[in-house]
mmCIF file of C-alpha atoms in Angstrom:
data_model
loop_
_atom_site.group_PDB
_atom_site.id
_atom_site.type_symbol
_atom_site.label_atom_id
_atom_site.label_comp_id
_atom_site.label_asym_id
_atom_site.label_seq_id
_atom_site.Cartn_x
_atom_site.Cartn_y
_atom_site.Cartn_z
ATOM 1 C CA UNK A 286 -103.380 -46.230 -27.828
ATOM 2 C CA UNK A 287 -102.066 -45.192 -24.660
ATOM 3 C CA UNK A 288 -98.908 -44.233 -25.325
ATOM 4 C CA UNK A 289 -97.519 -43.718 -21.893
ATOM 5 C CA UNK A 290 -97.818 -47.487 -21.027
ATOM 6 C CA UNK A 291 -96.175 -48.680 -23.588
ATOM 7 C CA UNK A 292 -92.771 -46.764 -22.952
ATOM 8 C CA UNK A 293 -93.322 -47.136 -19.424
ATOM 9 C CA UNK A 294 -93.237 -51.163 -19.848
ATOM 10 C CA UNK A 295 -90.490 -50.617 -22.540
ATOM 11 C CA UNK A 296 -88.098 -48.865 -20.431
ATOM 12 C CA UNK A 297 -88.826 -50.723 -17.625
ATOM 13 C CA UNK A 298 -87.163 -53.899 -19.561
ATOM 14 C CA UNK A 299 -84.590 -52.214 -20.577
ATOM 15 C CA UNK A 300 -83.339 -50.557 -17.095
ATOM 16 C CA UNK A 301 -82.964 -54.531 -16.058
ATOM 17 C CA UNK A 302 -80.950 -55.573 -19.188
ATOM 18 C CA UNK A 303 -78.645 -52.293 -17.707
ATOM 19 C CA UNK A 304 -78.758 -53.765 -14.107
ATOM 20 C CA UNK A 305 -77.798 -56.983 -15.581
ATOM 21 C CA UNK A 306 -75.095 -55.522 -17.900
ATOM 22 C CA UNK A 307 -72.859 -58.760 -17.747
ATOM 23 C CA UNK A 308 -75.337 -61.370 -17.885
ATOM 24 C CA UNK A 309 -77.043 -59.264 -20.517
ATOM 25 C CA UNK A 310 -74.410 -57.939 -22.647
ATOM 26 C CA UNK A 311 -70.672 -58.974 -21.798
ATOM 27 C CA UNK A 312 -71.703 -62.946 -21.472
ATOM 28 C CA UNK A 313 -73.108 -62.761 -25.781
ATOM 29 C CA UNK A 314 -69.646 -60.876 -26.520
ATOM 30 C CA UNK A 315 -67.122 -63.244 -24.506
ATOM 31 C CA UNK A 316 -69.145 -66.172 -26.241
ATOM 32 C CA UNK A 317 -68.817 -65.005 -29.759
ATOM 33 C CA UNK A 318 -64.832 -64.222 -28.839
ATOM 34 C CA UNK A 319 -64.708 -67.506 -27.933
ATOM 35 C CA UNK A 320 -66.481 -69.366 -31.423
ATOM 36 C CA UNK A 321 -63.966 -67.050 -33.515
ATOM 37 C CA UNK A 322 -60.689 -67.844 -31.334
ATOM 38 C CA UNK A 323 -61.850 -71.855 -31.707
ATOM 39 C CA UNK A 324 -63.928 -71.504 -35.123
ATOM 40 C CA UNK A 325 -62.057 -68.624 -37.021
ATOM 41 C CA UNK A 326 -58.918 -68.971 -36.007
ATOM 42 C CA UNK A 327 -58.138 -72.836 -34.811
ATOM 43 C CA UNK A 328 -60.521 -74.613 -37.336
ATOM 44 C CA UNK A 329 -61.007 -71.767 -39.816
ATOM 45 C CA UNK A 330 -57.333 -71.814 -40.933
ATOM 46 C CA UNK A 331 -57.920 -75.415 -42.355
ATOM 47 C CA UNK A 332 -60.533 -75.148 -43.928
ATOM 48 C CA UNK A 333 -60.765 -73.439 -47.623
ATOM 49 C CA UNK A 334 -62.877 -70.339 -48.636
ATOM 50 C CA UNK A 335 -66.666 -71.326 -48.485
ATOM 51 C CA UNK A 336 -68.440 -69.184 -52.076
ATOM 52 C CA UNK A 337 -65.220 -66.789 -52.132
ATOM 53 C CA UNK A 338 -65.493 -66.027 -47.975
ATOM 54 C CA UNK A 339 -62.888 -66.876 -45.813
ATOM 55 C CA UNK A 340 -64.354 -69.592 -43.568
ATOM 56 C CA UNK A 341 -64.128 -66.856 -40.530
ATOM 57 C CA UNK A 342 -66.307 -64.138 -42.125
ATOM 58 C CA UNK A 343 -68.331 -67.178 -43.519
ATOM 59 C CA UNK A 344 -69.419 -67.587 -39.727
ATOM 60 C CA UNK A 345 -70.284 -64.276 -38.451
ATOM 61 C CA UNK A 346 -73.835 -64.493 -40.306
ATOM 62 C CA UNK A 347 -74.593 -67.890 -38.762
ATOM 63 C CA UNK A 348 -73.323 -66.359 -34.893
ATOM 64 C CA UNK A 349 -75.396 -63.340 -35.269
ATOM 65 C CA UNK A 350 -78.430 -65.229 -35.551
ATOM 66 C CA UNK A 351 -77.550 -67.896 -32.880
ATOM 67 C CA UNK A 352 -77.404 -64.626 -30.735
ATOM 68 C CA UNK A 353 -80.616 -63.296 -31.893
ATOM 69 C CA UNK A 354 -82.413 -66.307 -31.313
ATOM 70 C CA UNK A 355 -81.650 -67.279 -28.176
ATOM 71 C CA UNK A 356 -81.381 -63.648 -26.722
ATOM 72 C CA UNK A 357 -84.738 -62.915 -28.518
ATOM 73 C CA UNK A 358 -86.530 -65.856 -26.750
ATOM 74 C CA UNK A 359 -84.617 -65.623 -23.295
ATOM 75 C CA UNK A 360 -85.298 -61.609 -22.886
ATOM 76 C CA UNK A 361 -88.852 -61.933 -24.109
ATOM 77 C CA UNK A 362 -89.391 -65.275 -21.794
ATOM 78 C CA UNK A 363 -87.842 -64.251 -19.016
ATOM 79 C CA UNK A 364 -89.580 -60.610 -19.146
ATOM 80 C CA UNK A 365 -93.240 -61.834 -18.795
ATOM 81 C CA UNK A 366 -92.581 -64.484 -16.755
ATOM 82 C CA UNK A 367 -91.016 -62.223 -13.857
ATOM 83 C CA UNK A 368 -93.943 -60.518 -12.852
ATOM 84 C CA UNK A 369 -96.029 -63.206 -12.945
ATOM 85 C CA UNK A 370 -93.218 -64.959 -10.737
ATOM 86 C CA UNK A 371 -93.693 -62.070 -8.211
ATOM 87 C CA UNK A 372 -97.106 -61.518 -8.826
ATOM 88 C CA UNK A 373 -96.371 -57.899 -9.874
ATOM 89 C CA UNK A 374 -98.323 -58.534 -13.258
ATOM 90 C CA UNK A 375 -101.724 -57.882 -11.475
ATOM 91 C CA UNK A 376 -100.255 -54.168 -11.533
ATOM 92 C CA UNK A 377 -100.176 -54.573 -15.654
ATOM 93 C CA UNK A 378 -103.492 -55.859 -15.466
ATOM 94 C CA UNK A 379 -105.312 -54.149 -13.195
ATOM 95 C CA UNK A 380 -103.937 -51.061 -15.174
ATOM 96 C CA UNK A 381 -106.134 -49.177 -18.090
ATOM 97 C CA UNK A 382 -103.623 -50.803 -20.773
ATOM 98 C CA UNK A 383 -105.035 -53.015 -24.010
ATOM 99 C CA UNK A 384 -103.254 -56.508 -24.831
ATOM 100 C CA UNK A 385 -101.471 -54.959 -27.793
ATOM 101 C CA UNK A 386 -100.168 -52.142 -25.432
ATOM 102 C CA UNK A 387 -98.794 -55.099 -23.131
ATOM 103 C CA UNK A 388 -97.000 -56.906 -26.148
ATOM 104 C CA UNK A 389 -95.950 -54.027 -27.715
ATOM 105 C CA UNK A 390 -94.055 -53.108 -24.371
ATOM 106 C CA UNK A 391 -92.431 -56.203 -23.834
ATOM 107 C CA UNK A 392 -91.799 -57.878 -27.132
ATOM 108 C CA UNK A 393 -90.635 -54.103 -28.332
ATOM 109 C CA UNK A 394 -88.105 -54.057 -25.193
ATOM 110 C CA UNK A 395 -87.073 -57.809 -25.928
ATOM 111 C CA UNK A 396 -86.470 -56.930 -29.588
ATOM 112 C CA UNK A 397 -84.495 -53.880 -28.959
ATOM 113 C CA UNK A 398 -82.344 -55.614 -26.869
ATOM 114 C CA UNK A 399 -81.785 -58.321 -28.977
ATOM 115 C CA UNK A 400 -80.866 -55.720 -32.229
ATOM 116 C CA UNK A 401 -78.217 -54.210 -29.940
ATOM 117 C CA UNK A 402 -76.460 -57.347 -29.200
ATOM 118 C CA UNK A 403 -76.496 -58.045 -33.084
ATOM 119 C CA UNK A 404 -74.777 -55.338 -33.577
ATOM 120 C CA UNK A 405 -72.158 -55.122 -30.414
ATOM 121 C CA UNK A 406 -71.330 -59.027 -31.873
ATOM 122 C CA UNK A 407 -70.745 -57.467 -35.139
ATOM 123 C CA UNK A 408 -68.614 -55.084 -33.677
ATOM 124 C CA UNK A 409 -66.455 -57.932 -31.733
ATOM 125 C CA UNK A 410 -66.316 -59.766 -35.227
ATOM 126 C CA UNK A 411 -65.037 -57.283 -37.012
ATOM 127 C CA UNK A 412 -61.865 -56.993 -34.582
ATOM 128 C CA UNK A 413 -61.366 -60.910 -35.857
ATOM 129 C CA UNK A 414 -61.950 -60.491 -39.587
ATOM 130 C CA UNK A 415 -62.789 -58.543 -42.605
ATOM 131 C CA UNK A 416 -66.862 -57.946 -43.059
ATOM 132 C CA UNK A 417 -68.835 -56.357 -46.063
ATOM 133 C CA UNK A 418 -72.396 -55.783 -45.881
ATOM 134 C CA UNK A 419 -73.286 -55.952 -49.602
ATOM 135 C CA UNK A 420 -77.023 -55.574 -48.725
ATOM 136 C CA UNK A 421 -77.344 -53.247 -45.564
ATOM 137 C CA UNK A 422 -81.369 -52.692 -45.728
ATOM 138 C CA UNK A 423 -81.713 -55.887 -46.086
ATOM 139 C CA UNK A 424 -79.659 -57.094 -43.584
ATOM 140 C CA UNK A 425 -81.012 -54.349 -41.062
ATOM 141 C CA UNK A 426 -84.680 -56.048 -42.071
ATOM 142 C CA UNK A 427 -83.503 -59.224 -41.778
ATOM 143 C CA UNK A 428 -82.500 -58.918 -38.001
ATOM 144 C CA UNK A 429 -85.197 -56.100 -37.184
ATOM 145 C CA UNK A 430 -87.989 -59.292 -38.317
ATOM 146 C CA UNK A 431 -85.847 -61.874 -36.799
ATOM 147 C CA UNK A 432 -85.684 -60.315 -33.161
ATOM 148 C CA UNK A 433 -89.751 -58.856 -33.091
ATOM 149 C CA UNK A 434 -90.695 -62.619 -34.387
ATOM 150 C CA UNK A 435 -88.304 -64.571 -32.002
ATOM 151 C CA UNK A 436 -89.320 -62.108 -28.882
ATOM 152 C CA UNK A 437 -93.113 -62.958 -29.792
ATOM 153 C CA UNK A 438 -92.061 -66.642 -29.662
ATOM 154 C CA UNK A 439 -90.425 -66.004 -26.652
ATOM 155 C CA UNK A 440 -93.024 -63.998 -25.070
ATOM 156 C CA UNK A 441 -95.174 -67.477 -25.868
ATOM 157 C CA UNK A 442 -93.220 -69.253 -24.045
ATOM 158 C CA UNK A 443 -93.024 -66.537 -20.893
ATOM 159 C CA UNK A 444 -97.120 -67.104 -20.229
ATOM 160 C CA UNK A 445 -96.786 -70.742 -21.080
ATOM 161 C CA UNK A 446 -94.257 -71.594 -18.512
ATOM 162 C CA UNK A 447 -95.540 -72.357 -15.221
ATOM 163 C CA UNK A 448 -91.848 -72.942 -13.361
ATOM 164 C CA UNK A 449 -88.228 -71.399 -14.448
ATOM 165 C CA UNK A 450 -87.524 -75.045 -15.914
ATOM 166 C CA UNK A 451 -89.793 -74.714 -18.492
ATOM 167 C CA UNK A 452 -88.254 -71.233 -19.623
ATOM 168 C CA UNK A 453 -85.435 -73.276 -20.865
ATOM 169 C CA UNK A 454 -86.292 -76.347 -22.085
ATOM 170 C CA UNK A 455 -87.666 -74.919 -26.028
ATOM 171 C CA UNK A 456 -84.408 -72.848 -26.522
ATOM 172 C CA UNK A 457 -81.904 -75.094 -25.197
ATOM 173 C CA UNK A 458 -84.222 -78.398 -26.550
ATOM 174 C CA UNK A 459 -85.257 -77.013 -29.566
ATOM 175 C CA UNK A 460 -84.055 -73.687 -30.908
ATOM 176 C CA UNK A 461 -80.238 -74.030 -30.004
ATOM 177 C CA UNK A 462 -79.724 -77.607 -31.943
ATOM 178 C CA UNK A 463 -82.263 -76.781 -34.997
ATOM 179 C CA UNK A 464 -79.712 -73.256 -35.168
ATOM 180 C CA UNK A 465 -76.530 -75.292 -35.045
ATOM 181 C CA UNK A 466 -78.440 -77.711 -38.028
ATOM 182 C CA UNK A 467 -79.470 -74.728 -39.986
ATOM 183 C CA UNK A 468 -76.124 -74.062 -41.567
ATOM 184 C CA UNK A 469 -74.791 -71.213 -38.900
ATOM 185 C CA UNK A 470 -71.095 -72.619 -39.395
ATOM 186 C CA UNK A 471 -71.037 -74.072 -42.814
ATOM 187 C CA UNK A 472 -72.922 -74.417 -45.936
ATOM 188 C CA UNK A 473 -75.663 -76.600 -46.573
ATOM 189 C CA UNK A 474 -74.640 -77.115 -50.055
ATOM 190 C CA UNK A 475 -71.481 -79.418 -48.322
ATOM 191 C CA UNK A 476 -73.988 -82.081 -47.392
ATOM 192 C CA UNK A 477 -74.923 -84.707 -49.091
ATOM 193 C CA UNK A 478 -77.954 -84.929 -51.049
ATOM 194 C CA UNK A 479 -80.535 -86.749 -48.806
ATOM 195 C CA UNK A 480 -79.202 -84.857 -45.657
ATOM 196 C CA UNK A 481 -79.694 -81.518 -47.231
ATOM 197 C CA UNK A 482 -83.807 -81.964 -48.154
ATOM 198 C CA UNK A 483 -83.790 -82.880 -44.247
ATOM 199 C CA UNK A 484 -82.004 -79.670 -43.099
ATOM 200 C CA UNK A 485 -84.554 -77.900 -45.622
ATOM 201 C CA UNK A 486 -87.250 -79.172 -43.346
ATOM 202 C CA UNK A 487 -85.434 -76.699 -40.616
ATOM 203 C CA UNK A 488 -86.820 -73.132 -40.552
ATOM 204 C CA UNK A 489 -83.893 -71.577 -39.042
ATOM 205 C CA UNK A 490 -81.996 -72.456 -42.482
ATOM 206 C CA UNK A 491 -83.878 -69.744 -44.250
ATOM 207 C CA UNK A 492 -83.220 -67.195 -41.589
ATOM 208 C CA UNK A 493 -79.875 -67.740 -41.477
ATOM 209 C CA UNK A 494 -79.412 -67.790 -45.509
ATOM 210 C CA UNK A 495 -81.320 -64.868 -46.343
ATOM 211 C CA UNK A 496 -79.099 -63.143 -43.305
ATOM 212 C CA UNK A 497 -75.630 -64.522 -44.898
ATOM 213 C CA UNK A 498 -77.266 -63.171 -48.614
ATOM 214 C CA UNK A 499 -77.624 -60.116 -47.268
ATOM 215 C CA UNK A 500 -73.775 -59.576 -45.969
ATOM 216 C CA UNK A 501 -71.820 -62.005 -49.018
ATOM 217 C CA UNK A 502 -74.573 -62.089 -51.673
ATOM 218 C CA UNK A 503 -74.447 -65.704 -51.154
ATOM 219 C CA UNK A 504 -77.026 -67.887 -50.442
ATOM 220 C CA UNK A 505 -78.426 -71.553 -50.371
ATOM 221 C CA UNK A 506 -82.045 -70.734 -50.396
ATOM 222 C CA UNK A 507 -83.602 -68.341 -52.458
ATOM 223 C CA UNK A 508 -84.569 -65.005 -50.227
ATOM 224 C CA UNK A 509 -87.840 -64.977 -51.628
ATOM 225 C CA UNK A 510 -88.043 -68.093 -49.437
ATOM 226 C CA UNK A 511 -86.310 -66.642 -46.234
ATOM 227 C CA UNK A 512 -88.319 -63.827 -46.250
ATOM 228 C CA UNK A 513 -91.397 -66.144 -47.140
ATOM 229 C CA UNK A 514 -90.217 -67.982 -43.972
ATOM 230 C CA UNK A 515 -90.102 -65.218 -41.388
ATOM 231 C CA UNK A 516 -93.292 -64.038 -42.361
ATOM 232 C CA UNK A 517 -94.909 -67.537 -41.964
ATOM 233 C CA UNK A 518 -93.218 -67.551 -38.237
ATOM 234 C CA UNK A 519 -94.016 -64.290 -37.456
ATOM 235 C CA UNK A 520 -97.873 -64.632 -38.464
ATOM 236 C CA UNK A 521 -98.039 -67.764 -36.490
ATOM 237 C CA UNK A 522 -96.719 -66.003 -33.282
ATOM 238 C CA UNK A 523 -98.727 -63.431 -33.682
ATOM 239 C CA UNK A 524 -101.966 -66.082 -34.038
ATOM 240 C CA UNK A 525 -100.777 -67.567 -30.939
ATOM 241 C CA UNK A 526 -100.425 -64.844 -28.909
ATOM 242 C CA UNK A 527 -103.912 -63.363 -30.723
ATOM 243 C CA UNK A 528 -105.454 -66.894 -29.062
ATOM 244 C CA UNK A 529 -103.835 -66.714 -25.843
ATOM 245 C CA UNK A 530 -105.340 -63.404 -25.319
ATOM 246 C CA UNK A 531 -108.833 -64.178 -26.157
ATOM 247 C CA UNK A 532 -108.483 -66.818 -23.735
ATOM 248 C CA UNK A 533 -105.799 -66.564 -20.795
ATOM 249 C CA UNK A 534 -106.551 -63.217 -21.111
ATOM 250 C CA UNK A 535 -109.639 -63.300 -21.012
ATOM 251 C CA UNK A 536 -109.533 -65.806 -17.677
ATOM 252 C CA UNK A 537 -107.480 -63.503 -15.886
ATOM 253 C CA UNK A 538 -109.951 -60.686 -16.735
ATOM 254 C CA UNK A 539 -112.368 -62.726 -14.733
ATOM 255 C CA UNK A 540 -110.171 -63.458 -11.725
ATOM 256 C CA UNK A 541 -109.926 -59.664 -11.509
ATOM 257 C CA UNK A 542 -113.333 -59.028 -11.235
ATOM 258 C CA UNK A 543 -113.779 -61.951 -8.194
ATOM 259 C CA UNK A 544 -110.368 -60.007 -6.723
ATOM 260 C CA UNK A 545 -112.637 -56.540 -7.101
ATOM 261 C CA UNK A 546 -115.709 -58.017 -5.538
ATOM 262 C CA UNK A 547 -113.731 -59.208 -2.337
ATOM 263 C CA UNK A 548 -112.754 -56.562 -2.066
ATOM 264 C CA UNK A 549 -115.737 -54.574 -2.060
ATOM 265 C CA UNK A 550 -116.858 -56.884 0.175
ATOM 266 C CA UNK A 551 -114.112 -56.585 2.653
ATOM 267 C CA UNK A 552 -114.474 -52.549 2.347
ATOM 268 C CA UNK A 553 -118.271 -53.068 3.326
ATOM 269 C CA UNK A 554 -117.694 -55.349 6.207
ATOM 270 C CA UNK A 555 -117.155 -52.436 8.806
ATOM 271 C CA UNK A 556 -117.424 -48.785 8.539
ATOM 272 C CA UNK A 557 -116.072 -48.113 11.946
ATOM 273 C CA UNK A 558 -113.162 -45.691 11.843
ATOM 274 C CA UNK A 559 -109.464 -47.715 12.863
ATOM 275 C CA UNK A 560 -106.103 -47.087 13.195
ATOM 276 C CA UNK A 561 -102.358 -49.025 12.971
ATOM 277 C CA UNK A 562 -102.228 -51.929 10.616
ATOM 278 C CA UNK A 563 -106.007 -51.991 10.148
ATOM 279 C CA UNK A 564 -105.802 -48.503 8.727
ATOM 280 C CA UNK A 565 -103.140 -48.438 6.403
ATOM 281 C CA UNK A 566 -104.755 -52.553 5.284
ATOM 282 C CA UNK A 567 -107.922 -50.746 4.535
ATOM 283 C CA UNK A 568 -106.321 -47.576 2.459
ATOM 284 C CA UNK A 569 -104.058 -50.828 0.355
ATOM 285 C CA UNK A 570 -107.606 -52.003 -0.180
ATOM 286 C CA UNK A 571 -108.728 -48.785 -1.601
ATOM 287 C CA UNK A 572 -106.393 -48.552 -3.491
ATOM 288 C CA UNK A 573 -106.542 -52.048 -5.052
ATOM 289 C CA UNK A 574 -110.068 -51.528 -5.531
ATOM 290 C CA UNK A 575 -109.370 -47.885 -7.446
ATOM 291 C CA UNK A 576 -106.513 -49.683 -9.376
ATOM 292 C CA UNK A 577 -109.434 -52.363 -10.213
ATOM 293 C CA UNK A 578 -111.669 -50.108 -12.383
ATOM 294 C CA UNK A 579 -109.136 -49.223 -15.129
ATOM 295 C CA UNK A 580 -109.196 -52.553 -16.146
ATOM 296 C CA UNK A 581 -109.884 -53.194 -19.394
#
C-alpha cells in the first residue's frame, strides 16, 4: 500500500476544513448552542426527566449524531466532488495510487473530521449540562463506526452527483428528517404503539439508541441491534463503493488511456525543435504523458 498517498490525500482534506475553520467548525458549535438555549433550556424546563435524565442531557446523544451525520456526508460529498468539479481528480488518477488508497484518503479525512466535531459539540454541551459517559469504549466505537460509515455514504454520493444540487438533496431530503424521526430529541417509547413499529423501520433509530446506551445506559433498542445496524450500513457502503469502482472506475481507467494516446499522438506530430508557448505546451504534454504511466 502506498503509504505516502494516502496521508498526502488525508492531509490535503484536512488543510481545507482549517481554511474553512468557520464554515467547518464554528457553524456545528453555534448550531448546537442554539438547540440547547431553545431545547435545554426553553422547552427542556417543562418537560420531566426522560429514564432518570434531565430532558437537556437526554438530548446531547441525539445532537451528536445529527452532527455526525450530516458533517459525515457533507465533508465526504463535498471532498470528492471538488476535484472532479475542477477537474483536478485526473491528478488522483493519473497517479500510481489503488482505489482503496483513494477511499482510504478521503473517507479517513471525512471521518476524522467528523470525530472532532463530536467531540468539540460535547465540549459545548457540557458548558449547558451535566454529562456521564457510563460506557466510554463504546461510545468512542459508536461514533468512530458512525462517521467511517456515514463518510462512505457520503463519498457515494460525491461520485454520484453530477451538479452541487445534487450534493444536497439526500442529506437535507433524506438523512436530516429520518434523524429528527429517529428519536434524537425524545424517546421513542413516548409514541404510541403503531407509530413506534414505523419509526423502527428508520435506521438512524438504532444509531442514535445504541449512542444514548452508551452515555445513560438507557436504551429503546437493544445494542445488539444498533450495532447489528451499523454494520449492515457500513457493509452496504462499502458494496457500493466496491461496485462503483469496478465500474466508474473502471470507465475512467479507459478515458485515461484515449487521454495517453492523444497525447502520444500529439508528441509525434512534429519533432521540430520550438520555442514560447509551443515549448512550454509540449513539456505540459510530457509531463501528462509521464504522469499517464503510473496509472493503475
Amino acid at each position: 500500500m502506498n503509504l505516502h498517498a494516502v496521508r498526502a490525500i488525508y492531509l490535503f482534506e484536512l488543510s481545507r476544513a482549517w481554511r474553512t475553520i468557520g464554515q467547518s467548525i464554528l457553524s456545528p458549535v453555534i448550531s448546537t448552542c442554539l438547540y440547547f438555549i431553545v431545547f435545554g433550556s426553553a422547552i427542556g424546563s417543562r418537560i420531566s426527566d426522560i429514564d432518570g435524565v434531565s430532558y437537556g442531557a437526554f438530548i446531547v446523544p441525539g445532537l451528536i449524531m445529527l452532527s455526525l451525520l450530516t458533517e459525515s456526508i457533507s465533508n465526504a460529498s463535498f471532498g470528492i466532488y471538488l476535484p472532479r468539479f475542477t477537474g483536478t481528480i485526473y491528478e488522483v488518477l493519473s497517479a500510481p495510487i489503488s482505489q482503496l488508497e483513494i477511499i482510504l484518503g478521503y473517507v479517513g479525512a471525512a471521518a476524522s473530521k467528523s470525530i472532532v466535531i463530536g467531540a468539540i459539540i460535547l465540549a459545548t454541551a457540557s458548558l449547558f449540562v451535566t454529562i456521564e459517559i457510563a460506557h466510554p469504549l463504546w461510545m468512542l466505537l459508536f461514533l468512530v463506526l458512525t462517521a467511517v460509515t456515514f463518510s462512505l455514504f457520503g463519498f457515494v454520493i460525491g461520485i454520484w452527483a453530477d451538479g452541487f444540487e445534487r450534493l444536497q438533496i439526500i442529506p437535507l431530503l433524506i438523512v436530516t428528517p429520518l434523524t429528527f424521526l429517529g428519536g434524537s430529541f425524545y424517546s421513542i417509547d413516548m409514541l404510541p404503539p403503531l407509530w413506534r413499529t414505523v419509526t423502527l423501520f428508520n435506521p438512524v433509530v438504532y444509531l442514535v439508541s445504541g449512542f444514548r446506551w452508551s452515555f445513560y445506559g438507557n436504551a429503546d433498542v437493544s445494542v445488539g441491534l444498533s450495532i447489528g445496524m451499523i454494520a449492515l450500513v457500513l457493509f452496504g457502503c462499502l458494496a457500493c463503493v466496491t461496485w462503483i469502482f469496478r465500474t466508474v472506475y473502471l470507465l475512467m481507467q479507459y478515458i485515461h488511456f484515449d487521454i495517453q494516446l492523444s497525447l502520444q499522438a500529439t508528441l509525434s506530430l512534429s519533432d521540430r525543435p520550438c520555442t514560447g508557448a509551443a515549448h512550454q505546451e509540449r513539456r505540459r504534454c510530457h509531463r501528462l504523458a509521464g504522469s499517464s504511466r503510473g496509472w493503475r
